[in-house]
XYZ file of C-alpha atoms in Angstrom:
327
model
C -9.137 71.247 -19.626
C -5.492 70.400 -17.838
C -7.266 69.236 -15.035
C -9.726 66.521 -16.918
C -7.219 65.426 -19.035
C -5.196 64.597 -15.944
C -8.059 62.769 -14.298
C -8.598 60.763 -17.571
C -5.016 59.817 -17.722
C -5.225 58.639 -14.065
C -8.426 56.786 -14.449
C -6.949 54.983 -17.218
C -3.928 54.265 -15.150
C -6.077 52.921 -12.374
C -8.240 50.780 -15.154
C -4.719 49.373 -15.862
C -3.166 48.698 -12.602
C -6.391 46.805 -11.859
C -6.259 44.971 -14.743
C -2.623 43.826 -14.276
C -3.960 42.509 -10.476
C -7.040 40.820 -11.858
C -5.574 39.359 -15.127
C -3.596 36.334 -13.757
C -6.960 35.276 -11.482
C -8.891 35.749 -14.585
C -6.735 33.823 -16.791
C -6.480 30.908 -13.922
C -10.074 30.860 -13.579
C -10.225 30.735 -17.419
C -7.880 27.839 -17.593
C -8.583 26.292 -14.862
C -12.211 26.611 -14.123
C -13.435 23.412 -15.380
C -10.651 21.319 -13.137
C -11.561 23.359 -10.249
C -13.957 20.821 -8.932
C -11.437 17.573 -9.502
C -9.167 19.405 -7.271
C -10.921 19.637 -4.501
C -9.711 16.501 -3.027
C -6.468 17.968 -3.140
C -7.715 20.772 -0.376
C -9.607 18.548 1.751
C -8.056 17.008 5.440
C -8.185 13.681 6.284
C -7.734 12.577 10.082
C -4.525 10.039 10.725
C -3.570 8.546 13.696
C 0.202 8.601 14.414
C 2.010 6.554 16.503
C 5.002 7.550 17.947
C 7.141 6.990 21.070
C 4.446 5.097 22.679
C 1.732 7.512 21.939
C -1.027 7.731 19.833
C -2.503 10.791 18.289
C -4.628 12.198 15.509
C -3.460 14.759 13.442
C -5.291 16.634 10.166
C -3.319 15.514 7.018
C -4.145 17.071 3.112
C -5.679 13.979 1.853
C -3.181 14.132 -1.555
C -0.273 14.609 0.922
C -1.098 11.110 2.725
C -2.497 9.163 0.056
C 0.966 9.941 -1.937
C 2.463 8.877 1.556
C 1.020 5.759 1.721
C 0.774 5.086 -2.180
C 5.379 5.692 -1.769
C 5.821 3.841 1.755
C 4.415 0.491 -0.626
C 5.724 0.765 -4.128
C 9.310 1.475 -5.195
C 10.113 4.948 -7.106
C 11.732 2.618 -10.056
C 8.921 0.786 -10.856
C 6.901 1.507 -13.995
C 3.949 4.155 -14.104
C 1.260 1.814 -14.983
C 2.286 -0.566 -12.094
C 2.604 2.437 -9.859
C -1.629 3.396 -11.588
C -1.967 -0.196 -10.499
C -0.806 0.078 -6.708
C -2.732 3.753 -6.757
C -6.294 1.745 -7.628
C -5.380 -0.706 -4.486
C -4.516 1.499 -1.927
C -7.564 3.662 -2.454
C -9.715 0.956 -3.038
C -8.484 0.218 1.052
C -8.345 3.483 2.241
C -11.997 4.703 0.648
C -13.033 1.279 2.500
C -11.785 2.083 5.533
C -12.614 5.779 5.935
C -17.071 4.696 4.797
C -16.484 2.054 7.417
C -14.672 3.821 10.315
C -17.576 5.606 12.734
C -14.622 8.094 13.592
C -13.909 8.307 9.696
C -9.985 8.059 11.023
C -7.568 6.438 9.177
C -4.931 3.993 10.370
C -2.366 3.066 7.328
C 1.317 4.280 8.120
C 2.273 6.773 5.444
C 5.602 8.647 4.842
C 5.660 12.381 5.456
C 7.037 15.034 2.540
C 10.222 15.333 4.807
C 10.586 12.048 4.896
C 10.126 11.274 1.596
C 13.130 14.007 0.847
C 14.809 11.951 3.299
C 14.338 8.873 1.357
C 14.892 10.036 -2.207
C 17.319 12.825 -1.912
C 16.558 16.534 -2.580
C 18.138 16.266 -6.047
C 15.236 13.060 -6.746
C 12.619 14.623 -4.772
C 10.731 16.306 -7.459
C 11.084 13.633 -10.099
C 9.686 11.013 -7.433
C 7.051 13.174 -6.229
C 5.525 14.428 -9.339
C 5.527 10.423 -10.631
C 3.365 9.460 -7.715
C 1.124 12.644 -8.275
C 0.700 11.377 -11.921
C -0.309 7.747 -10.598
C -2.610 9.435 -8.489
C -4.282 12.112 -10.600
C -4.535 9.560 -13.788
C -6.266 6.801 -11.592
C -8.744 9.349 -9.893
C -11.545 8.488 -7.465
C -11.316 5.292 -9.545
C -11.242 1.920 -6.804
C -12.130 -1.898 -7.686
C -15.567 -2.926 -6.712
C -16.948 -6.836 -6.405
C -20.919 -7.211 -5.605
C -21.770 -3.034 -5.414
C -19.053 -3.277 -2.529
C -15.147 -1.963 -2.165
C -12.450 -5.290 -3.014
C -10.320 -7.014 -0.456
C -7.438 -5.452 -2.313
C -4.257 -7.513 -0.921
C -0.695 -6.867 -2.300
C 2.569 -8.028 -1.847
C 6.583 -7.728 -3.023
C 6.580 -11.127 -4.706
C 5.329 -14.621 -4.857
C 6.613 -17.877 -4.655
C 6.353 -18.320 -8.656
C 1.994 -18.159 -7.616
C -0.019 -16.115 -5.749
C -2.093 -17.912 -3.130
C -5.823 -18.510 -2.744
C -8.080 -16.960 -0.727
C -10.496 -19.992 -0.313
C -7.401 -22.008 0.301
C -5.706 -19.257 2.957
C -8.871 -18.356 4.732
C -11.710 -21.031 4.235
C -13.534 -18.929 2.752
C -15.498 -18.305 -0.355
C -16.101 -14.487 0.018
C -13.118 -13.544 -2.264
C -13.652 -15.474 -5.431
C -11.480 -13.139 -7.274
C -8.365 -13.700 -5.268
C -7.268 -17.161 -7.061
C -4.047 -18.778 -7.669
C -2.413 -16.233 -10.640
C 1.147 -18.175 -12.262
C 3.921 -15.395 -11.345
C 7.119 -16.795 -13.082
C 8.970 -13.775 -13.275
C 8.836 -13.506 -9.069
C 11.250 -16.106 -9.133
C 13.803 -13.966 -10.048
C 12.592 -11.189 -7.853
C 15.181 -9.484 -5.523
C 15.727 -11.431 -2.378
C 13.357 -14.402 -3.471
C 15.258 -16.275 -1.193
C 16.555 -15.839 1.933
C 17.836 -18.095 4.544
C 17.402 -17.079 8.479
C 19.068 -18.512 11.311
C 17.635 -19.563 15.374
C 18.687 -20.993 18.288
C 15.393 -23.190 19.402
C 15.308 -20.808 22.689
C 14.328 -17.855 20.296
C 12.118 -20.373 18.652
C 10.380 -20.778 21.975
C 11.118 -17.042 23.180
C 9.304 -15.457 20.028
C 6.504 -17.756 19.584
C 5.628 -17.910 23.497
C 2.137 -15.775 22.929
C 0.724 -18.566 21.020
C 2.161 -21.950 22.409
C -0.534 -23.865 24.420
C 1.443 -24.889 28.176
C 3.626 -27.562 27.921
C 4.393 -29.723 31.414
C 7.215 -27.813 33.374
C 9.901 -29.857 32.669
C 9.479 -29.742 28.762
C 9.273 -26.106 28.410
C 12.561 -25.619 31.051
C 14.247 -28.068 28.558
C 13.353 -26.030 25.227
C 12.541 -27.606 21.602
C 14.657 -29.281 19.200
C 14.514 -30.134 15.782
C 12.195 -33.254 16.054
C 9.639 -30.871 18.030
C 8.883 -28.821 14.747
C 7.309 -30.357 11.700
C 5.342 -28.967 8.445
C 1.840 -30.488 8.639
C 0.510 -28.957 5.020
C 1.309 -26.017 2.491
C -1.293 -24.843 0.217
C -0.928 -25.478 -3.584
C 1.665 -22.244 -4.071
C 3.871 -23.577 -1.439
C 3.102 -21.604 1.602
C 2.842 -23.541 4.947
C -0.996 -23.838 6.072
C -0.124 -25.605 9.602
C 2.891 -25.499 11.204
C 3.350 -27.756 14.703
C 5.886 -26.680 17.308
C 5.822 -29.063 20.072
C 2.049 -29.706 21.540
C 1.409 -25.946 19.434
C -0.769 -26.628 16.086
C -0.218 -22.736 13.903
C -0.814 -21.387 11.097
C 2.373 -20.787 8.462
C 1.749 -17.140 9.233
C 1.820 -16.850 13.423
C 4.707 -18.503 12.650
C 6.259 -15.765 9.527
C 5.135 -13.192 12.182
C 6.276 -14.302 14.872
C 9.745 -14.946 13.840
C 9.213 -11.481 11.410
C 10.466 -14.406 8.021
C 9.618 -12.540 4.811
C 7.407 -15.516 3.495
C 5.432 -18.305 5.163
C 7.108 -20.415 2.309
C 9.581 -21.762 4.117
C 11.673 -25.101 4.578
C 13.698 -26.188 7.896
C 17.063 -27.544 8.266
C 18.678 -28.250 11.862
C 21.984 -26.642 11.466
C 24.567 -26.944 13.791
C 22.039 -26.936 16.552
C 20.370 -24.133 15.302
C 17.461 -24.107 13.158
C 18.274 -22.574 9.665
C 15.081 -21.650 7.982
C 15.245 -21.123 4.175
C 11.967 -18.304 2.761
C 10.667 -17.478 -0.509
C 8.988 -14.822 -1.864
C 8.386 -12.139 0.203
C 5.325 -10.826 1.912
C 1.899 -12.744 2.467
C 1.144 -13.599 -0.975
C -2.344 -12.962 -1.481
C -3.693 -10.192 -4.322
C -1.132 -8.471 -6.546
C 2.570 -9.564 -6.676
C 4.470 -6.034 -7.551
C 7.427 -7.483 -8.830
C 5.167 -9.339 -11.726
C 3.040 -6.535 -11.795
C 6.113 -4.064 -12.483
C 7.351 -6.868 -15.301
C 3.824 -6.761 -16.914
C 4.307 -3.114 -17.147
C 7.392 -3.620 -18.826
C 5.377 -5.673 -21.211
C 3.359 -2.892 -22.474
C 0.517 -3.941 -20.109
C -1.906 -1.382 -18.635
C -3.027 -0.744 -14.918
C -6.399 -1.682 -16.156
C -4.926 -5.234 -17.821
C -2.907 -5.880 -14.567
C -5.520 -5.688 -12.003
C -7.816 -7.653 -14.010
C -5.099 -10.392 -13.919
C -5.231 -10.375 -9.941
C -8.648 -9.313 -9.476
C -10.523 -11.245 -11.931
C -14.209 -10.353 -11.670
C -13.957 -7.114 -9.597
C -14.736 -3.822 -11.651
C -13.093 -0.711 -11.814
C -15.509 1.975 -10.916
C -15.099 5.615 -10.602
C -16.868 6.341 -7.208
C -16.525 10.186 -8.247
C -15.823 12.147 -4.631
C -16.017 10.130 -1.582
C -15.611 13.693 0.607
C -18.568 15.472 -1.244
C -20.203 12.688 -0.096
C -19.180 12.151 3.663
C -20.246 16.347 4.235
């Protein structure tokens, strides 16, 4: 009788013991069970290449970890959660695009590392930062903008001129209907709208040497001056089209790149024998302006709202999961 009793009791202990190890997997599978599936993204490994110190190479990132990477590198931490949802839609819209049309399926976007992002926010910020990214992220999920059944040109940049530009006008071409002129008042008062950079004509020539067609000997030994630069057109937000530097016919933007200018709105002043060149608005233009798209927020606006305003026409679709498919 001693003996069963004693072999009940520890039977029931065991029972116990075993529940107390299964009950927290039970309860998470409980819980959790039906969100199991929408987190799978957050377990699958995307391929990156990294360049650094002259080299190239691919590593095998968590696809949450690098999309919150790139989605931090490009939008400030103080900006406004539905113009952080907004920012989300655009860079997965071009990173969804790139990894269906990449044969090697690797991606090429710079992104910021976990360590660096403690590095950028502080370990005291870190968490607050990090989770508000993960929120932009999770709310907007697997959701990109589509035009014609296909993935959007999805363009951004820090602010405008007062308008974003036009494709058709930009590129010549009528493949991006949906990336029209949009009025962007509030970029005007955007921080560093203007900004005034300084030359000497040598680093004129020096900087913009891969592009300039051969001059005769004795005119490139001698260098340009003032009278050798002129603005041949700017499209209707104010960004230079052509740009001629001496025999040299450009584009407003081999010359912004070449010289690194915010903004290929710009206006020239000879200045004490130096070429002072005066920007606006920074970045390329084209797509979403995140300064106005940060002040629609503020507005009560939605992510939805604000990409319709700078994607008018494409559709936000829910491609459900682009790595279920790719296996």
């Amino acid at each position: 009788m001693g003996q069963r009793y004693i072999r009940q009791k520890l039977k029931a202990l065991g029972a116990f013991i075993f529940i107390l190890i299964l009950l927290p997997y039970v309860i998470s599978v409980f819980v959790n069970g039906a969100d199991e599936k929408e987190d799978r993204a957050e377990r699958v490994y995307v391929r990156v290449k990294i360049h650094s110190a002259d080299q190239q190479k691919v590593l095998e990132v968590p696809w949450n970890e690098y999309f919150l990477g790139v989605l931090a590198k490009e939008m400030p931490e103080d900006y406004e959660d539905e113009a952080v949802k907004a920012q989300a839609v655009l860079v997965r819209t071009m990173l969804y695009k790139e990894i269906e049309e990449a044969e090697d399926q690797i991606l090429t976007e710079p992104y910021l590392t976990a360590e660096e992002l403690e590095k950028k926010w502080g370990a005291k910020e870190y968490k607050k930062y990090y989770e508000k990214y993960s929120k932009a992220f999770t709310e907007t999920k697997n959701q990109v903008l589509f035009y014609n059944d296909t993935y959007a040109w999805t363009p951004f940049h820090q602010s405008s001129t007062g308008t974003t530009r036009s494709a058709q006008e930009v590129l010549g071409t009528e493949e991006y209907p949906y990336l029209t002129a949009k009025e962007c008042t509030q970029d005007k008062e955007a921080e560093d709208e203007m900004q005034v950079h300084t030359f000497s004509y040598k680093e004129i020539q020096e900087k913009c040497k891969d592009f300039l067609v051969a001059e005769k000997e004795e005119t490139a030994k001698k260098g340009y001056s003032f009278s050798d630069l002129e603005i041949l057109s700017y499209d209707s937000a104010g960004y230079v089209l052509d740009f001629k530097i001496g025999e040299t016919v450009c584009t407003g933007d081999q010359f912004r790149d070449a010289l690194s200018l915010p903004s290929s709105a710009f206006s020239l002043k000879d200045s004490e024998g130096k070429l002072k060149i005066t920007t606006t608005g920074k970045g390329h233009g084209l797509g979403m302006s995140q300064w106005t798209a940060n002040e629609l927020a503020k507005e009560g606006k939605t992510y939805e709202e604000i990409l319709q305003y700078f994607f008018e026409g494409t559709n936000l679709t829910d491609v459900g999961e682009i790595f279920a498919k790719a296996e």
